[in-house]
Short mmCIF file of C-alpha atoms and ligand atoms in Angstrom, two decimals:
data_model
loop_
_atom_site.label_atom_id
_atom_site.label_comp_id
_atom_site.label_asym_id
_atom_site.label_seq_id
_atom_site.Cartn_x
_atom_site.Cartn_y
_atom_site.Cartn_z
CA MET A 53 -13.95 12.99 24.68
CA ARG A 54 -12.80 14.82 21.56
CA VAL A 55 -12.42 12.50 18.57
CA VAL A 56 -10.57 13.96 15.59
CA LEU A 57 -10.45 12.32 12.16
CA ALA A 58 -7.43 12.79 9.90
CA GLN A 59 -8.05 14.05 6.36
CA PRO A 60 -7.35 12.29 4.05
CA ARG A 61 -7.65 8.77 5.48
CA GLY A 62 -8.68 5.36 4.20
CA PHE A 63 -9.09 4.18 0.62
CA CYS A 64 -6.75 5.48 -2.09
CA ALA A 65 -7.52 5.46 -5.81
CA GLY A 66 -5.47 2.29 -6.41
CA VAL A 67 -7.38 0.33 -3.78
CA GLU A 68 -10.76 1.63 -4.96
CA ARG A 69 -9.88 0.59 -8.52
CA ALA A 70 -8.68 -2.88 -7.48
CA ILE A 71 -11.86 -3.60 -5.50
CA GLU A 72 -14.03 -2.27 -8.32
CA ILE A 73 -12.18 -4.50 -10.79
CA VAL A 74 -13.11 -7.60 -8.77
CA GLU A 75 -16.72 -6.43 -8.36
CA ARG A 76 -17.12 -5.59 -12.07
CA ALA A 77 -15.49 -8.89 -13.09
CA LEU A 78 -17.96 -10.77 -10.87
CA GLU A 79 -20.83 -8.86 -12.47
CA LYS A 80 -19.58 -9.33 -16.04
CA TYR A 81 -18.32 -12.92 -15.95
CA GLY A 82 -20.14 -14.31 -12.89
CA PRO A 83 -18.47 -16.22 -10.05
CA PRO A 84 -16.06 -17.78 -9.49
CA ILE A 85 -13.32 -15.22 -10.19
CA TYR A 86 -9.78 -16.01 -9.07
CA VAL A 87 -7.56 -13.37 -7.48
CA ARG A 88 -3.87 -13.97 -6.99
CA HIS A 89 -2.99 -12.82 -3.47
CA GLU A 90 -5.26 -10.62 -1.33
CA ILE A 91 -6.59 -7.99 -3.74
CA VAL A 92 -5.64 -5.37 -1.12
CA HIS A 93 -4.31 -5.86 2.39
CA ASN A 94 -7.58 -5.91 4.29
CA ARG A 95 -9.37 -8.95 5.70
CA HIS A 96 -12.77 -7.25 5.71
CA VAL A 97 -12.50 -6.36 2.01
CA VAL A 98 -11.29 -9.87 1.12
CA GLU A 99 -14.10 -11.55 3.08
CA ARG A 100 -16.76 -9.35 1.48
CA LEU A 101 -15.48 -10.21 -2.02
CA ARG A 102 -15.14 -13.89 -1.11
CA ALA A 103 -18.82 -13.92 -0.13
CA LYS A 104 -19.65 -12.64 -3.64
CA GLY A 105 -17.69 -15.45 -5.31
CA ALA A 106 -14.04 -14.32 -5.48
CA HIS A 107 -11.42 -16.98 -4.66
CA PHE A 108 -8.07 -15.83 -3.36
CA VAL A 109 -5.04 -18.01 -4.20
CA ASP A 110 -1.29 -17.78 -3.67
CA GLU A 111 -0.22 -19.63 -6.81
CA ILE A 112 -1.31 -19.37 -10.44
CA ASP A 113 -1.34 -23.19 -10.64
CA GLU A 114 -4.19 -23.30 -8.10
CA ILE A 115 -6.48 -21.58 -10.62
CA PRO A 116 -8.65 -23.90 -12.75
CA ALA A 117 -8.15 -23.82 -16.53
CA GLY A 118 -9.98 -20.98 -18.23
CA ALA A 119 -10.99 -19.16 -15.02
CA VAL A 120 -10.91 -15.35 -15.00
CA THR A 121 -7.79 -14.33 -13.06
CA ILE A 122 -7.07 -11.00 -11.40
CA PHE A 123 -3.65 -9.75 -10.27
CA SER A 124 -3.76 -7.75 -7.02
CA ALA A 125 -3.10 -4.01 -6.59
CA HIS A 126 0.44 -4.80 -5.40
CA GLY A 127 1.54 -6.07 -8.81
CA VAL A 128 3.17 -9.34 -9.81
CA ALA A 129 6.53 -10.53 -11.12
CA SER A 130 6.88 -11.15 -14.87
CA ALA A 131 7.27 -14.89 -14.18
CA ILE A 132 3.77 -14.99 -12.71
CA GLU A 133 2.31 -13.16 -15.68
CA GLN A 134 4.15 -15.56 -18.00
CA ARG A 135 2.87 -18.59 -16.08
CA ALA A 136 -0.69 -17.30 -16.42
CA GLY A 137 -0.01 -16.80 -20.15
CA VAL A 138 1.34 -20.36 -20.56
CA ARG A 139 -1.80 -21.67 -18.87
CA GLY A 140 -3.96 -19.51 -21.13
CA LEU A 141 -5.76 -17.86 -18.21
CA PRO A 142 -7.78 -14.75 -19.06
CA VAL A 143 -6.06 -12.13 -16.89
CA ILE A 144 -7.29 -8.76 -15.66
CA ASP A 145 -4.51 -6.73 -14.08
CA ALA A 146 -5.49 -4.71 -10.99
CA THR A 147 -1.91 -3.56 -10.33
CA CYS A 148 -2.07 0.06 -9.18
CA PRO A 149 -0.86 2.29 -12.03
CA LEU A 150 1.52 3.97 -9.58
CA VAL A 151 3.16 0.59 -8.85
CA SER A 152 3.37 -0.12 -12.60
CA LYS A 153 5.09 3.24 -13.00
CA VAL A 154 7.84 2.10 -10.59
CA HIS A 155 8.22 -1.16 -12.58
CA ILE A 156 8.70 0.80 -15.81
CA GLU A 157 11.13 3.21 -14.18
CA GLY A 158 13.23 0.35 -12.74
CA GLN A 159 13.40 -1.39 -16.11
CA ARG A 160 14.35 1.87 -17.81
CA TYR A 161 17.32 2.25 -15.44
CA ALA A 162 18.29 -1.41 -15.96
CA ASN A 163 18.19 -0.85 -19.74
CA GLN A 164 20.74 1.93 -19.22
CA GLY A 165 23.10 -0.72 -17.79
CA ARG A 166 22.61 0.37 -14.19
CA GLU A 167 22.30 -1.86 -11.14
CA ILE A 168 19.16 -1.01 -9.19
CA VAL A 169 18.89 -0.38 -5.47
CA LEU A 170 15.27 -0.93 -4.46
CA ILE A 171 14.35 0.70 -1.15
CA GLY A 172 11.56 -1.34 0.41
CA HIS A 173 10.53 -4.08 2.81
CA ALA A 174 11.49 -7.70 2.11
CA GLY A 175 8.56 -10.07 1.84
CA HIS A 176 6.00 -7.45 0.85
CA PRO A 177 4.15 -8.51 -2.33
CA GLU A 178 4.84 -5.17 -4.01
CA ILE A 179 8.57 -5.75 -3.54
CA GLU A 180 8.36 -9.32 -4.86
CA GLY A 181 6.50 -7.95 -7.89
CA THR A 182 8.91 -5.06 -8.51
CA MET A 183 12.03 -7.24 -8.14
CA GLY A 184 10.50 -9.74 -10.52
CA ARG A 185 9.71 -7.08 -13.12
CA ILE A 186 13.26 -5.83 -13.61
CA ASP A 187 15.51 -7.74 -15.94
CA GLY A 188 18.84 -6.91 -14.30
CA ARG A 189 20.52 -6.85 -10.91
CA VAL A 190 18.36 -5.49 -8.07
CA HIS A 191 19.59 -4.95 -4.48
CA LEU A 192 16.89 -4.63 -1.82
CA ILE A 193 17.63 -2.44 1.20
CA SER A 194 15.45 -0.73 3.78
CA ARG A 195 17.84 1.16 6.10
CA PRO A 196 20.75 3.62 5.67
CA GLU A 197 23.14 1.22 7.46
CA GLU A 198 22.72 -1.28 4.65
CA VAL A 199 24.17 1.08 2.03
CA ALA A 200 27.80 0.43 3.13
CA ARG A 201 27.35 -3.31 2.52
CA LEU A 202 26.15 -2.98 -1.08
CA LYS A 203 28.44 -4.66 -3.62
CA VAL A 204 28.03 -3.20 -7.10
CA ALA A 205 30.04 -3.78 -10.28
CA ASP A 206 30.37 -0.07 -11.20
CA PRO A 207 29.62 2.61 -8.56
CA ASP A 208 28.95 5.08 -11.40
CA ARG A 209 26.17 2.96 -12.89
CA VAL A 210 23.69 2.70 -10.05
CA ALA A 211 20.07 3.84 -9.79
CA PHE A 212 17.49 3.62 -7.03
CA ILE A 213 13.74 3.21 -6.93
CA THR A 214 11.41 2.81 -3.94
CA GLN A 215 8.32 0.99 -2.69
CA THR A 216 5.21 3.20 -2.95
CA THR A 217 4.15 3.04 0.70
CA LEU A 218 7.31 3.94 2.64
CA SER A 219 7.81 6.65 5.22
CA VAL A 220 9.00 9.77 3.36
CA ASP A 221 11.42 10.73 6.13
CA ASP A 222 12.95 7.24 6.50
CA THR A 223 13.35 6.95 2.75
CA ARG A 224 15.06 10.30 2.54
CA ALA A 225 17.66 9.08 5.05
CA VAL A 226 18.36 6.00 2.89
CA ILE A 227 18.59 8.14 -0.27
CA ASP A 228 21.04 10.50 1.46
CA ALA A 229 23.24 7.54 2.42
CA LEU A 230 23.09 6.25 -1.17
CA LYS A 231 24.06 9.66 -2.56
CA GLU A 232 26.97 9.89 -0.20
CA ARG A 233 28.35 6.50 -1.28
CA PHE A 234 27.37 6.80 -4.98
CA PRO A 235 27.52 10.52 -5.90
CA THR A 236 26.36 9.84 -9.50
CA ILE A 237 23.38 7.68 -8.50
CA VAL A 238 20.11 8.55 -10.24
CA GLY A 239 16.59 8.04 -8.93
CA PRO A 240 13.20 9.64 -8.34
CA ASP A 241 14.01 11.10 -4.89
CA THR A 242 10.90 10.30 -2.79
CA LYS A 243 8.49 10.70 -5.74
CA ASP A 244 7.86 6.94 -6.02
CA ILE A 245 6.14 7.16 -2.64
CA CYS A 246 2.62 7.64 -3.91
CA TYR A 247 0.39 10.68 -3.41
CA ALA A 248 -1.96 8.72 -1.11
CA THR A 249 0.86 7.56 1.17
CA GLN A 250 2.34 11.06 1.37
CA ASN A 251 -1.02 12.72 2.04
CA ARG A 252 -1.97 10.21 4.75
CA GLN A 253 1.42 10.56 6.42
CA GLY A 254 1.16 14.37 6.45
CA ALA A 255 -2.34 14.15 7.92
CA ALA A 256 -1.23 11.64 10.59
CA ARG A 257 1.58 13.98 11.63
CA GLU A 258 -0.88 16.89 11.94
CA LEU A 259 -3.27 14.72 13.91
CA ALA A 260 -0.58 13.56 16.33
CA ARG A 261 0.13 17.21 17.23
CA ILE A 262 -3.31 17.79 18.69
CA VAL A 263 -4.41 14.51 20.30
CA ASP A 264 -3.24 12.26 23.13
CA VAL A 265 -3.68 8.92 21.37
CA VAL A 266 -3.77 7.97 17.69
CA LEU A 267 -5.71 4.95 16.46
CA VAL A 268 -4.78 3.75 12.96
CA VAL A 269 -7.36 1.48 11.37
CA GLY A 270 -5.60 -0.97 9.08
CA ALA A 271 -4.37 -4.51 8.61
CA PRO A 272 -1.22 -5.72 10.39
CA ASN A 273 0.33 -6.61 7.00
CA SER A 274 -0.53 -3.25 5.42
CA SER A 275 2.71 -1.35 4.81
CA ASN A 276 1.19 2.13 4.60
CA SER A 277 -0.90 1.56 7.76
CA ASN A 278 2.19 0.52 9.73
CA ARG A 279 3.99 3.66 8.55
CA LEU A 280 1.07 5.83 9.76
CA ARG A 281 1.32 4.28 13.21
CA GLU A 282 5.08 4.84 13.31
CA ILE A 283 4.76 8.47 12.18
CA ALA A 284 2.21 9.23 14.91
CA ALA A 285 4.41 7.46 17.48
CA GLU A 286 7.49 9.43 16.35
CA SER A 287 5.52 12.59 17.12
CA GLY A 288 5.46 11.45 20.73
CA VAL A 289 1.90 10.18 21.18
CA ALA A 290 0.74 6.67 21.96
CA SER A 291 -0.27 5.11 18.66
CA TYR A 292 -2.03 1.81 17.92
CA LEU A 293 -2.72 -0.07 14.69
CA ILE A 294 -6.06 -1.90 14.96
CA GLU A 295 -7.88 -4.04 12.41
CA ASP A 296 -11.33 -2.98 13.56
CA ALA A 297 -13.34 -1.63 16.50
CA ALA A 298 -13.23 -4.98 18.30
CA ALA A 299 -9.45 -4.65 18.64
CA LEU A 300 -9.68 -1.41 20.64
CA ASP A 301 -8.45 -1.74 24.22
CA PRO A 302 -10.29 0.84 26.40
CA LEU A 303 -7.24 1.03 28.68
CA TRP A 304 -5.35 2.87 25.90
CA LEU A 305 -7.78 5.78 26.28
CA LYS A 306 -7.84 5.86 30.08
CA ASP A 307 -6.04 9.23 30.40
CA ALA A 308 -6.88 10.64 26.96
CA SER A 309 -9.11 13.66 26.41
CA ALA A 310 -8.53 13.76 22.64
CA VAL A 311 -8.28 10.71 20.39
CA GLY A 312 -7.18 10.87 16.76
CA ILE A 313 -8.31 8.38 14.15
CA THR A 314 -6.81 7.70 10.76
CA ALA A 315 -6.95 4.74 8.41
CA GLY A 316 -4.60 3.07 5.98
CA ALA A 317 -5.18 3.18 2.23
CA SER A 318 -6.76 -0.29 2.22
CA ALA A 319 -9.12 0.22 5.18
CA PRO A 320 -12.83 0.70 4.32
CA ALA A 321 -14.67 3.74 5.73
CA GLU A 322 -17.16 1.44 7.55
CA LEU A 323 -14.37 0.32 9.88
CA VAL A 324 -13.75 3.91 10.96
CA GLU A 325 -17.50 4.43 11.45
CA GLU A 326 -17.70 1.29 13.59
CA LEU A 327 -14.76 2.51 15.67
CA ILE A 328 -16.48 5.87 16.27
CA ALA A 329 -19.67 3.99 17.23
CA ARG A 330 -17.68 1.93 19.74
CA LEU A 331 -16.18 5.11 21.25
CA ARG A 332 -19.70 6.57 21.54
CA GLU A 333 -20.75 3.47 23.49
CA MET A 334 -17.89 4.13 25.92
CA THR A 335 -18.28 7.90 26.40
CA ASP A 336 -19.70 11.19 25.04
CA VAL A 337 -17.92 11.98 21.81
CA GLU A 338 -17.35 15.40 20.23
CA LEU A 339 -16.41 14.55 16.63
CA SER A 340 -14.43 16.74 14.23
CA VAL A 341 -12.43 16.33 11.03
CA LEU A 342 -9.05 17.98 10.51
CA PRO A 343 -8.82 20.15 7.41
CA GLY A 344 -6.55 18.47 4.86
CA VAL A 345 -5.81 17.68 1.26
CA THR A 346 -8.77 16.82 -0.98
CA GLU A 347 -7.93 13.96 -3.32
CA ASN A 348 -9.47 13.75 -6.79
CA VAL A 349 -7.32 10.95 -8.23
CA ARG A 350 -9.16 8.26 -10.16
CA PHE A 351 -7.61 5.57 -12.35
CA ARG A 352 -9.16 4.09 -15.49
CA MET A 353 -10.56 0.56 -15.53
CA PRO A 354 -8.64 -2.09 -17.50
CA SER A 355 -9.94 -2.39 -21.08
CA GLN A 356 -11.73 -5.71 -20.38
CA LEU A 357 -14.03 -3.94 -17.90
CA SER A 358 -14.38 -0.48 -19.39
CA ASP A 359 -17.78 -1.43 -20.88
CA THR A 360 -19.26 -2.31 -17.46
CA ARG A 361 -21.26 -0.01 -15.12
CA GLY A 362 -21.10 2.87 -17.65
S1 LIG B 292 -1.21 3.17 -1.71
FE1 LIG B 292 -0.58 4.33 -3.55
S2 LIG B 292 0.53 2.86 -4.81
FE2 LIG B 292 -0.65 1.66 -3.29
S3 LIG B 292 -2.58 1.18 -4.31
FE3 LIG B 292 -2.88 3.13 -3.21
S4 LIG B 292 -2.45 4.75 -4.73
FE4 LIG B 292 -1.58 2.83 -5.51
#
């Protein structure tokens, strides 16, 4: 069986930074370290950090007084930051700089007196964080059909921003609908969708062209991983999102001669290696990697940790 790996796949710079922040904080301050929410959407990553002494909590008030507190890569609402401040918790912010950029952009539009349309998925922590960072009216939508139902005070004072991990094509359809209803709307087009999301989506589309089945390694609650599965499926091939090799159903590959593998931005490379090992147990594998974009993005550590690991 031919097994083809998408390029790029797996960890993005924001996820690498967030994990490294927890690891460096554990080294510098010693356990326990408290992390609000899953640091990134991956059970394997969370369990590995938990074993080293990281505690994951949903609420700031669950964190003991004085404990080092880390905000996840998805970002947090201002109210959460303020609550941590009131409690005097020493905070290290692992919010991805590309998510912070969207927060700043949204607030800038709100400062111009515009109502904000946020394109994204309700319930995702990034969306809760972004909505809670903008001091002004924010409308959350995810589909073009929802544009007609928007009620705004002044149709000439509207701006849009987007979640970082959306499908580029789906988002473009929503933006087109917004522009049709609000011709003077301003916004970043699809540029808020981060480089890692766009690169992985392009690679998944390429992969889907040349294989019979696409396996996306990623967590069920990972937005960018779900989009990869959808993009491969839209290209007309069977596509499955699996957390790890154990979740693979051999029946999916029954009639396949070429299997494509990609991985969401929060999925560690070991999970892809374990999946390839499982395929090798099932059959002879001829492995190749698609040519693709090389990523060199790296974000700086927060100031509290810049003196660690050199
Ligand atoms: S997917 Fe993009 S926005 Fe999210 S953590 Fe990675 S680089 Fe940052």
